[in-house]
Coordinates of C-alpha atoms and ligand atoms in Angstrom, one line a residue:
X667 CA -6.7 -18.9 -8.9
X668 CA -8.7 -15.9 -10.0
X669 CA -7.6 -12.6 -9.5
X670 CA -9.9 -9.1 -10.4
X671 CA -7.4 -6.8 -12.5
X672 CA -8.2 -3.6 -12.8
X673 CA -6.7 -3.1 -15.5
X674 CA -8.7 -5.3 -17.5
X675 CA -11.9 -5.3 -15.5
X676 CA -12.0 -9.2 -15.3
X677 CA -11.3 -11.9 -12.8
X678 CA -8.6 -13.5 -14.8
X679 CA -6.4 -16.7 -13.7
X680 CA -3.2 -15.7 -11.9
X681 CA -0.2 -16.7 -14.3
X682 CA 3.0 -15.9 -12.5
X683 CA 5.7 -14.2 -14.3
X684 CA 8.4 -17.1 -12.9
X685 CA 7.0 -20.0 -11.8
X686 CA 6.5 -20.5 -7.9
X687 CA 7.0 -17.1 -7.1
X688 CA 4.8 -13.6 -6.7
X689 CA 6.7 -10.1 -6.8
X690 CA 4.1 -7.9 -5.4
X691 CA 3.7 -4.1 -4.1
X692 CA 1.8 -2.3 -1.9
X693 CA 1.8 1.1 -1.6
X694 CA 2.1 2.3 1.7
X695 CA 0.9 4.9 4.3
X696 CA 2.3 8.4 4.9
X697 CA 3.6 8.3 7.7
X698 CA 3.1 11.7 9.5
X699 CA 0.4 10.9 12.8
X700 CA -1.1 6.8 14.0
X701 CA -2.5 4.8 10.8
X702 CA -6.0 4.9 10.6
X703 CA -8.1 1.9 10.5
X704 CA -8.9 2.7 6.7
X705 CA -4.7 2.5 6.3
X706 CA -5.0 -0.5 8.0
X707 CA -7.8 -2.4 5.3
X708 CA -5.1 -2.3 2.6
X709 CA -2.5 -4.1 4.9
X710 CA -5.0 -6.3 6.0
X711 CA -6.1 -7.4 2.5
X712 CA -2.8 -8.1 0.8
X713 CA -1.4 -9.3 4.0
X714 CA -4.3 -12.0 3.7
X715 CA -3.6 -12.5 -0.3
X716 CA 0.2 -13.0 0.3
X717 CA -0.6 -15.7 3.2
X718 CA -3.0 -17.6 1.0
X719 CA -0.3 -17.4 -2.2
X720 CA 2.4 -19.2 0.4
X721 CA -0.3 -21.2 1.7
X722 CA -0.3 -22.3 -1.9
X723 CA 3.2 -23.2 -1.9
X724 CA 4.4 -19.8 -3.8
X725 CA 7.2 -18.4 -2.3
X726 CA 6.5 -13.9 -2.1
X727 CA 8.3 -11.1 -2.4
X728 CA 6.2 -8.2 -0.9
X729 CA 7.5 -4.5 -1.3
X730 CA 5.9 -1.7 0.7
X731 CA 7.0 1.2 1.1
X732 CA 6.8 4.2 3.4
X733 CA 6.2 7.6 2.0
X734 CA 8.8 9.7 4.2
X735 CA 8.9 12.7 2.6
X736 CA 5.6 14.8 2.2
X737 CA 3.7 18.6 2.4
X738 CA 2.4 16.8 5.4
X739 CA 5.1 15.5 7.3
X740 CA 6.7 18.9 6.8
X741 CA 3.6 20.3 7.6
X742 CA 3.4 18.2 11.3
X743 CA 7.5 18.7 11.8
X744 CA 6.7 22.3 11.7
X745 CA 4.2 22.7 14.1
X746 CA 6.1 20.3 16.3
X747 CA 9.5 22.1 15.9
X748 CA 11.0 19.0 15.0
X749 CA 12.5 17.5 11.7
X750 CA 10.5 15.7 9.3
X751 CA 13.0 12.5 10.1
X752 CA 12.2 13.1 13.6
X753 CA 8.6 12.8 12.7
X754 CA 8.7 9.8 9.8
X755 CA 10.5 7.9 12.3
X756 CA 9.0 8.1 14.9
X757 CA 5.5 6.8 13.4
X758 CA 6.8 4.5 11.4
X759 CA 7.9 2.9 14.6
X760 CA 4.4 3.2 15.8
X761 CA 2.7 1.8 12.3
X762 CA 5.1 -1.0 13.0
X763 CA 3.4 -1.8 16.2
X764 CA -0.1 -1.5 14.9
X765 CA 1.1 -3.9 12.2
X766 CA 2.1 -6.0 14.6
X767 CA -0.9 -6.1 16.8
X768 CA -2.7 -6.7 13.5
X769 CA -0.5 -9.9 12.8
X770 CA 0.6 -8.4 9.4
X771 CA 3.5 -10.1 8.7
X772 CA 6.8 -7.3 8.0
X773 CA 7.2 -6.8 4.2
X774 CA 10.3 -8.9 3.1
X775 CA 11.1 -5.0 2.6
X776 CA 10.0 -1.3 3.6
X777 CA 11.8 0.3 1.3
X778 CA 11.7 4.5 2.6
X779 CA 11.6 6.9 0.0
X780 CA 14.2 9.5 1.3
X781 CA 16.7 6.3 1.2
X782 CA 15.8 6.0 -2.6
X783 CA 16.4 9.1 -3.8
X784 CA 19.5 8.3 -6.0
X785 CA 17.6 5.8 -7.7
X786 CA 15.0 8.4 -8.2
X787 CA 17.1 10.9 -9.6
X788 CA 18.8 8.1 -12.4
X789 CA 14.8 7.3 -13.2
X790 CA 14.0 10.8 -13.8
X791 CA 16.9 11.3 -16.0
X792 CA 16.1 8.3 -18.2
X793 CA 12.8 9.7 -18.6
X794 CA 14.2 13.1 -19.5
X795 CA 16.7 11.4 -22.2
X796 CA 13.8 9.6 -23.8
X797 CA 11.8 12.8 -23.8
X798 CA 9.4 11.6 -21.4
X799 CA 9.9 14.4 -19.1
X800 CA 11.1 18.3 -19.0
X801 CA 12.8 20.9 -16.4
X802 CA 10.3 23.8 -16.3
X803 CA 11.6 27.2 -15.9
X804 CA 11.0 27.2 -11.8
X805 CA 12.9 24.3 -12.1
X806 CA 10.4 21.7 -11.6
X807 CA 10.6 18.7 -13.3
X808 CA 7.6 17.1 -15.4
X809 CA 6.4 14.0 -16.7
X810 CA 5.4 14.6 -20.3
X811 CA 1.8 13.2 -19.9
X812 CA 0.8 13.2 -23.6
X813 CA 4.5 11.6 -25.1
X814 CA 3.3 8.1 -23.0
X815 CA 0.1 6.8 -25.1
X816 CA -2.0 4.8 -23.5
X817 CA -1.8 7.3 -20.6
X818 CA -5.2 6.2 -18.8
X819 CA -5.5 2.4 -19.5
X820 CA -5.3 1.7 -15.6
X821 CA -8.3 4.2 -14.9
X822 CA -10.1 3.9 -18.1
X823 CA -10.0 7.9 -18.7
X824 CA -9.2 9.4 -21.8
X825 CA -7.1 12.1 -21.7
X826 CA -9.3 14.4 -23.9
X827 CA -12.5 13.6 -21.7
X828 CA -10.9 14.2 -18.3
X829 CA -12.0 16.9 -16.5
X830 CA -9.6 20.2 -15.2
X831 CA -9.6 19.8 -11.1
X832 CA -7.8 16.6 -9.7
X833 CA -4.8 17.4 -7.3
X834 CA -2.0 17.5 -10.2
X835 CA -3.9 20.0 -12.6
X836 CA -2.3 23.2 -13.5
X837 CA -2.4 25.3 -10.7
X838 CA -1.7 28.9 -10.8
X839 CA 2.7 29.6 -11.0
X840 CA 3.1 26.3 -13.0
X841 CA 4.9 26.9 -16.2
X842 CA 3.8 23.2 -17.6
X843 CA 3.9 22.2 -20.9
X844 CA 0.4 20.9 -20.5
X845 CA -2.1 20.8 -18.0
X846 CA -1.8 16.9 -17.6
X847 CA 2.2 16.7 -17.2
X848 CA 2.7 16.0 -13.5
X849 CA 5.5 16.7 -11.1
X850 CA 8.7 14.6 -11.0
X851 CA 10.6 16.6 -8.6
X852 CA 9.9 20.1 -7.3
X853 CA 12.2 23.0 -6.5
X854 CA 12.6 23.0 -2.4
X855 CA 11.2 25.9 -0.1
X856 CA 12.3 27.3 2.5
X857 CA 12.5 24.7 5.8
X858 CA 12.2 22.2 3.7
X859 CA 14.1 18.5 3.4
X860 CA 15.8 18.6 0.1
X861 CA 18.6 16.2 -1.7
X862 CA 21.1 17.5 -4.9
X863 CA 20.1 16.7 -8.3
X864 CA 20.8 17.5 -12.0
X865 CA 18.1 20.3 -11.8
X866 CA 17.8 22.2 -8.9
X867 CA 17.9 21.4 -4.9
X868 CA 14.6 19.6 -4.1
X869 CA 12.5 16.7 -3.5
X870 CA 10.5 13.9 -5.8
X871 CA 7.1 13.6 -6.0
X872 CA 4.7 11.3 -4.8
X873 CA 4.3 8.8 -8.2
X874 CA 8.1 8.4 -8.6
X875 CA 8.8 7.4 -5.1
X876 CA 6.5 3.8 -5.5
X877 CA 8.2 3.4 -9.6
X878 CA 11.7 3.3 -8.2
X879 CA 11.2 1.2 -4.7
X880 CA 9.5 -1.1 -6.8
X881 CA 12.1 -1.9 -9.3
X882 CA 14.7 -1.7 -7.6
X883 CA 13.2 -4.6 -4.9
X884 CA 11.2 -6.3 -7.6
X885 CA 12.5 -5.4 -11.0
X886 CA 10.9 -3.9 -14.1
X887 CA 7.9 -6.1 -13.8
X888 CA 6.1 -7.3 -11.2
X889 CA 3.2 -9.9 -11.0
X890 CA 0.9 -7.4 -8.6
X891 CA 0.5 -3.9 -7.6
X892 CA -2.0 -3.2 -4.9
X893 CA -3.0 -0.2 -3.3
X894 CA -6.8 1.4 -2.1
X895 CA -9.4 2.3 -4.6
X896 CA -8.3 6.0 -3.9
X897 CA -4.9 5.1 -5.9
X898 CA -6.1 4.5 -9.1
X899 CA -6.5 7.9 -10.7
X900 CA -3.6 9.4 -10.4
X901 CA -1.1 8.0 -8.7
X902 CA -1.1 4.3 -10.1
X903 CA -2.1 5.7 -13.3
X904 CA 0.9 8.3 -13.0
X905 CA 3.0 4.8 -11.8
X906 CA 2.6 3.3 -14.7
X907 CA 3.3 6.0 -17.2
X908 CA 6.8 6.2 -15.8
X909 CA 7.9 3.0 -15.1
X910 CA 6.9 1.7 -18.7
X911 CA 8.1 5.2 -20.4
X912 CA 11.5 4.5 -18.6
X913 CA 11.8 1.0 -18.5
X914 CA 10.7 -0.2 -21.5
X915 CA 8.3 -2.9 -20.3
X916 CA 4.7 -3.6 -19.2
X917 CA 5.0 -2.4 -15.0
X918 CA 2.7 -4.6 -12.8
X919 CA 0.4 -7.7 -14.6
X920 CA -2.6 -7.8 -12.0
X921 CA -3.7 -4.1 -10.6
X922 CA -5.5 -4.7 -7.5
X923 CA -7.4 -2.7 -5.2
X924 CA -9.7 -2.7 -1.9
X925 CA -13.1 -0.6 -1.3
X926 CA -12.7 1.8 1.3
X927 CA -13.6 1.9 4.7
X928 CA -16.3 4.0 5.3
X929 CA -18.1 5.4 8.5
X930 CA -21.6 7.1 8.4
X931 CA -21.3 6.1 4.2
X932 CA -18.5 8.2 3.4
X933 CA -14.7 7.6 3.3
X934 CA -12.7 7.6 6.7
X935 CA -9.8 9.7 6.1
X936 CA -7.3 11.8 8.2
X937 CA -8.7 15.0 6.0
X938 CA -12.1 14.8 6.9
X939 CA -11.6 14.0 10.6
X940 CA -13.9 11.1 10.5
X941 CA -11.3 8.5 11.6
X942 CA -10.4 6.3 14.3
X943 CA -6.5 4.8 14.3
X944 CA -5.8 1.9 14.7
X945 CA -4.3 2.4 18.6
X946 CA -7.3 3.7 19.4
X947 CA -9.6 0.4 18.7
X948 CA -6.8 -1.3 20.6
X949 CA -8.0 0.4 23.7
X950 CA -11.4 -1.4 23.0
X951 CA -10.8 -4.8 21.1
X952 CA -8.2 -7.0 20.3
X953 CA -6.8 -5.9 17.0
X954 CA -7.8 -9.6 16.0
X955 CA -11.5 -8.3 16.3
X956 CA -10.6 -5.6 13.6
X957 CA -8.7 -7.9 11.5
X958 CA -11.8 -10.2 11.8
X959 CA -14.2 -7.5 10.7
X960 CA -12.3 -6.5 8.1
X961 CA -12.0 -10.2 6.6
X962 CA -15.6 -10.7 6.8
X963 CA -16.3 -8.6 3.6
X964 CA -14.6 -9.1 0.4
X965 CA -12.2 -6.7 0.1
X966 CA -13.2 -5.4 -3.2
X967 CA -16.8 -4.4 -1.6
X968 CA -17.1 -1.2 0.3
X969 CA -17.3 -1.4 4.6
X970 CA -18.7 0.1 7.1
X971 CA -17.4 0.9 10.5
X972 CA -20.0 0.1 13.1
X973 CA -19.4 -0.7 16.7
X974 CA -22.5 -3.6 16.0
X975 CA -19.9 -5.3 13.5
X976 CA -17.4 -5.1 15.5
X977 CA -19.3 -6.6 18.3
X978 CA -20.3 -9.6 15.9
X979 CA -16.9 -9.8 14.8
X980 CA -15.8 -10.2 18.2
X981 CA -18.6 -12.7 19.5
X982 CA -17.8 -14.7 15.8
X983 CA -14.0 -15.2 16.4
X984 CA -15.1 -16.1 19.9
X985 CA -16.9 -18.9 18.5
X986 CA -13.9 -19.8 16.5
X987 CA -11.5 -20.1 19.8
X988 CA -13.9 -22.1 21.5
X989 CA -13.8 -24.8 19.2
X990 CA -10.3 -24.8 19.5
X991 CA -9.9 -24.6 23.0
X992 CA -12.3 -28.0 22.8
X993 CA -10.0 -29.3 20.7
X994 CA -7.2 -28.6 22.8
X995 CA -8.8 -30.4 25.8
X996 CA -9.1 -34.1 24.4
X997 CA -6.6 -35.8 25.7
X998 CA -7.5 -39.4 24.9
X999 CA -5.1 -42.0 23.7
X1000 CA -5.3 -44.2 21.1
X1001 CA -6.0 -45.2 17.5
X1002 CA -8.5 -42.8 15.4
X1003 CA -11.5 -45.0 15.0
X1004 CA -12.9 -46.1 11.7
X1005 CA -15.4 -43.4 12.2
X1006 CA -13.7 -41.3 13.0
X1007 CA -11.6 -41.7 10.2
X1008 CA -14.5 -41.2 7.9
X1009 CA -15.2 -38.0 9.6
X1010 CA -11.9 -36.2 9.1
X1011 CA -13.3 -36.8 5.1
X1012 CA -16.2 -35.0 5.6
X1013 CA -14.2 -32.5 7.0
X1014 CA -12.0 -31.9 4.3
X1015 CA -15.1 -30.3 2.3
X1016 CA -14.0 -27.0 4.3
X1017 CA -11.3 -26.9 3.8
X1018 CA -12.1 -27.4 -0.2
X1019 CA -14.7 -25.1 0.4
X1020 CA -12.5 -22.4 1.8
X1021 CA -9.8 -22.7 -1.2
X1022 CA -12.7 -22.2 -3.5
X1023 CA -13.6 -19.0 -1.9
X1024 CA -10.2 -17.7 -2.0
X1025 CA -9.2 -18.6 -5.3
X1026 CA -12.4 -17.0 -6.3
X1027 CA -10.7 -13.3 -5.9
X1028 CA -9.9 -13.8 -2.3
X1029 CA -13.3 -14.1 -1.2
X1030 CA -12.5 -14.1 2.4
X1031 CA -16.5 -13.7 3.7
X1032 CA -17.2 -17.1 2.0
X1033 CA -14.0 -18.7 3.2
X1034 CA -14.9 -17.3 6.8
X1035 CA -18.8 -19.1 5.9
X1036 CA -16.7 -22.0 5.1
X1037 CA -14.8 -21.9 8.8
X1038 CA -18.0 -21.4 10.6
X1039 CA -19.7 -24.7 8.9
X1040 CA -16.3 -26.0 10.3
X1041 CA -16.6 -25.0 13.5
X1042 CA -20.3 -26.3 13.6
X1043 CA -18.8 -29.5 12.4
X1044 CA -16.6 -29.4 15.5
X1045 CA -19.4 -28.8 18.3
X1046 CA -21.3 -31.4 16.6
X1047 CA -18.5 -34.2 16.1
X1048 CA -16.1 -34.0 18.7
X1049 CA -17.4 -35.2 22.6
X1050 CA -15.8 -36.3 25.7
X1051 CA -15.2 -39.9 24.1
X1052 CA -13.2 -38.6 21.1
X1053 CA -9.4 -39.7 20.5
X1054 CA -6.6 -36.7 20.6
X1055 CA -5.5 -38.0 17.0
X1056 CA -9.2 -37.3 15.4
X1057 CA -9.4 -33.4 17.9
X1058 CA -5.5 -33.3 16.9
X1059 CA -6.3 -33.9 12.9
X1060 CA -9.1 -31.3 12.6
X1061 CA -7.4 -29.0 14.4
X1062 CA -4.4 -28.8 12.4
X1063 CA -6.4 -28.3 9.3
X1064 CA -8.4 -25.6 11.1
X1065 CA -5.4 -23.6 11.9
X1066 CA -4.5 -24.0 8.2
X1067 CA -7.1 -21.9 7.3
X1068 CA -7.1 -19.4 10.3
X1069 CA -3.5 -18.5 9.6
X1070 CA -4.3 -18.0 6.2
X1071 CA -6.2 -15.5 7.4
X1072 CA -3.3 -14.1 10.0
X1073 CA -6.5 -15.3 12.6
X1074 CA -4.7 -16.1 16.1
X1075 CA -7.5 -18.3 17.5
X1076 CA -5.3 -19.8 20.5
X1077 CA -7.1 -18.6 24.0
X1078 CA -4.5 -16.5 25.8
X1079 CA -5.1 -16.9 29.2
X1080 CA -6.7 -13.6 30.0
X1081 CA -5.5 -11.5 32.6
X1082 CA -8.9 -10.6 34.7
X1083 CA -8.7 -7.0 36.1
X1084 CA -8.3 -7.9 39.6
X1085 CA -5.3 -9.8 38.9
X1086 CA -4.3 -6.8 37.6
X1087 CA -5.0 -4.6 40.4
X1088 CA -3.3 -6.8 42.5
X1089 CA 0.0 -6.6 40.7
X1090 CA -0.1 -3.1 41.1
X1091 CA -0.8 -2.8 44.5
X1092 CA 2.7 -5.5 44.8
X1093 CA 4.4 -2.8 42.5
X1094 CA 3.5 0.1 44.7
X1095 CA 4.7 -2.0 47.8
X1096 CA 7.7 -2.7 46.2
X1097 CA 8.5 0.7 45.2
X1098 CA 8.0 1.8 48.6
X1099 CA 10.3 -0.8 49.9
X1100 CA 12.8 0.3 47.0
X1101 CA 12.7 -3.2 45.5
X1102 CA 13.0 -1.3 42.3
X1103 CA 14.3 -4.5 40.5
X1104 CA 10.6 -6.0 41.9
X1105 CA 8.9 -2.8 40.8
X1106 CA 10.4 -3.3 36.9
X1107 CA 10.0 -7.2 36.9
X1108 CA 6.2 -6.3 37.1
X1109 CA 5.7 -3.7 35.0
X1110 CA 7.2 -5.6 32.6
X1111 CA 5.5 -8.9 33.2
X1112 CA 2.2 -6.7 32.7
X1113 CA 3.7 -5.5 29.2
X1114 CA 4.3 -8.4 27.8
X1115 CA 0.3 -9.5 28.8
X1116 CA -0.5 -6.5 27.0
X1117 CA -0.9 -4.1 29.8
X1118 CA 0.4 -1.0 30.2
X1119 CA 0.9 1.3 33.3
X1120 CA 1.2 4.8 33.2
X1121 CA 2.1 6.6 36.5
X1122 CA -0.1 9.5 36.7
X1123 CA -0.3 12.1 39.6
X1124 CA -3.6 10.2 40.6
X1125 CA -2.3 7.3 41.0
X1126 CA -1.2 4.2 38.8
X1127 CA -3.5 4.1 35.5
X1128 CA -3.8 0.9 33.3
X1129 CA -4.8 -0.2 29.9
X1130 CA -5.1 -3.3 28.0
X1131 CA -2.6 -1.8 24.6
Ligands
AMP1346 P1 -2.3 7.2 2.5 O1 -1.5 7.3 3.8 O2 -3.4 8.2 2.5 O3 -1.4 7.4 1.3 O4 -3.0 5.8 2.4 C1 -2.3 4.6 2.6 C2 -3.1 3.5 2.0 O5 -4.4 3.4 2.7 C3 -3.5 3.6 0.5 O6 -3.5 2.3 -0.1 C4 -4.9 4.1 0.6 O7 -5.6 3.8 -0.6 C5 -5.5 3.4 1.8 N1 -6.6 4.0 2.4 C6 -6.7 5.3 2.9 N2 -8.0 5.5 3.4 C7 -8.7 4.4 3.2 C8 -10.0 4.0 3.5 N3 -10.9 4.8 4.2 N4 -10.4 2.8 3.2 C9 -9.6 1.9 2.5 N5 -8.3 2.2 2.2 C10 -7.9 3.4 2.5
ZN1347 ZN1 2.4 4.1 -4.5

């Protein structure tokens, strides 16, 4: 199994650290409004790479974390008149749903910064001990930039040749040592979420918060770090310099990271405006269409957002649930025939196909090329006359490959729009009559079909969440 490494610019074959099992992180969204559907490639991704490594037989342990603590959270509590827990909470919750809707499977933990901050505060002062890091006279706390060496090796920047300007550059009021030290925990303002420490009453920054989650769920070295393109220079490149200046060890053996999600070309992001979250698209596909657009590039190639592609997307997993809706309908008894048998060899080349695409990198568009010629297979192969043990066979090694991809490719029954109107009218009825128990039963019966009612001054409103 090959994996692209930042680090090294190769494809190089994945050697776990123990045998059988993958410690991986992922760095996680700031949670301070809905994920965006460029948060959402990222989960997507490594949610598909840590299906295919237990698809393999490895057994995972998958950190990501939620930045809770952050100039905007503070920034959104404020406007709000709210806390900032009050805000982290509450769309964490929601990023929870998406993620759900999205069929990423939950992390085996979400670790929270704020929760960490004791372990933040013991990493900080082994880096101070070593002389990795200073107190500044504001109090601030650096990371000595130039006292860790190969500073840069993630990134492939050379200290001398970088260029004054990115985000954690000396900006007017720093009393730095040096314009490349970078902030391990700052001095807390006024209205501001802050936690005791050895220096002053404040907060950690950004880079520590992902070093510390991830060794105290992983340890001091991990197999994978993962994280958008966007993470590279500095935070991962920051990551690194602390975790190996305090701990001693190399951090993370594979760096890997997805292409963005772009619209019109350029980057969707929550600064430019140019996004759409991931709630949103649920009001107009199934967020199995979006996962399905998103797999059909490799994630190491940049995409664009287009509602064409996500049409195509749609129509292609539609193709996909056909064939295993005719599948599902052969009901006939009996032995497999010899034929048949040969057959179900044939079809084995997809699935050998589709482990050849994903252990090339996780090349999920040619493991998706490898499900269509599949599916083709199918609509060619399987008729009327067909025995359930040969539809039953090929169907189980098709959903083999569609879970790998988190792909839910079972037809719900769907709910047609006059059925829907129809339960509403019952619920209005109901209300009238007081049969309030009635009333509930069917909103909730709607809910868990994936409707949802909102009682509006003009009348009952519904959408499909
Ligand atoms: P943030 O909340 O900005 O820290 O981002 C959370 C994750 O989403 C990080 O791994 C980012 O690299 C990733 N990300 C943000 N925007 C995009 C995008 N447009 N395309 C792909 N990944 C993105
Ligand atoms: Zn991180």
């Amino acid at each position: 199994m090959k994996i692209f490494n930042t680090l090294t610019r190769k494809k190089e074959e994945f050697v776990p650290i123990e045998e059988g099992k993958v410690r991986m992180y992922v760095c996680g969204p700031t949670v301070y409004n809905y994920i965006h559907i460029g948060n959402a490639r990222p989960m997507i991704c490594f949610d598909t790479v840590r299906r295919y490594f237990e698809y393999k037989g490895y057994e995972v342990n998958y950190v990501s974390n939620f930045t809770d603590v952050d100039d905007k959270i503070i920034k959104a509590a404020n406007e709000e008149g709210v806390s900032s827990e009050e805000i982290a909470e509450r769309y964490i919750a929601e990023c929870k749903k998406d993620m759900e809707g999205m069929n990423i499977k939950p992390a085996t933990t979400h670790p929270q910064a704020t929760k960490e901050i004791d372990g933040m505060i013991d990493m900080i002062e082994t880096l101070e001990k070593k002389g990795n890091a200073y107190k500044a006279k504001d109090g601030t706390v650096y990371f000595r930039t130039r006292s860790f060496k190969p500073y840069g090796k993630l990134s492939h920047k050379n200290l001398d040749d970088l260029q004054a300007g990115h985000r954690d550059i000396k900006v007017t009021g720093d009393f730095k040592e040096d314009d490349f030290d970078f902030v391990l925990w700052k001095p807390k303002k006024e209205g501001e979420p802050f936690w005791k420490s050895p220096w002053c009453d404040g907060r950690p920054g950004w880079h520590i918060e992902c070093s510390v989650m991830s060794k105290r769920y992983l340890g001091d070295k991990i197999d994978i770090h993962a994280g958008g393109e966007d993470l590279i220079f500095p935070h991962h490149e920051n990551e690194i310099a602390q975790s190996e200046a305090a701990n001693g060890v190399e951090f993370a053996r594979y760096w890997m990271h997805n292409a963005f999600l772009n619209i019109d070309g350029v980057k969707m992001s929550k600064s430019l405006g140019n996004f759409k979250t991931v709630r949103g698209i649920s009001e107009m596909y199934d967020l199995q269409v979006l996962r399905f657009f998103m797999l059909n590039a490799h994630y190491r190639s940049p995409l664009n957002f287009s509602a064409d592609l996500m049409d195509s997307a749609k129509a292609g997993l539609e193709r996909i649930k056909t064939a295993v809706e005719k599948l599902d309908g052969i009901k006939n008894d009996g032995e497999m025939t010899a034929d048949e048998k040969d057959k179900l060899k044939i079809a084995e080349s997809f699935t050998e196909k589709f482990e050849t695409a994903m252990d090339d990198d996780f090349n999920t568009a040619d493991a998706i090329a490898a499900i269509f010629e599949f599916v083709k297979f199918i609509n060619v192969e399987v008729n009327d006359a067909s025995t359930a043990a040969f539809a039953g066979s090929l169907n189980d090694s098709l959903h083999k490959l569609t879970d790998v991809l988190g792909l839910i490719v079972d037809k719900e029954e769907e709910i047609l729009d006059s059925d829907i109107e129809a339960l509403i009218a019952e619920r209005q009825n109901a209300r009238k009559e007081k049969n309030f128990a009635r009333a509930d039963e069917i909103r909730d019966e709607l809910l868990s079909r994936g409707i949802v009612l909102e009682d509006t001054r003009e009348g009952v409103k519904w959408k499909r969440a």
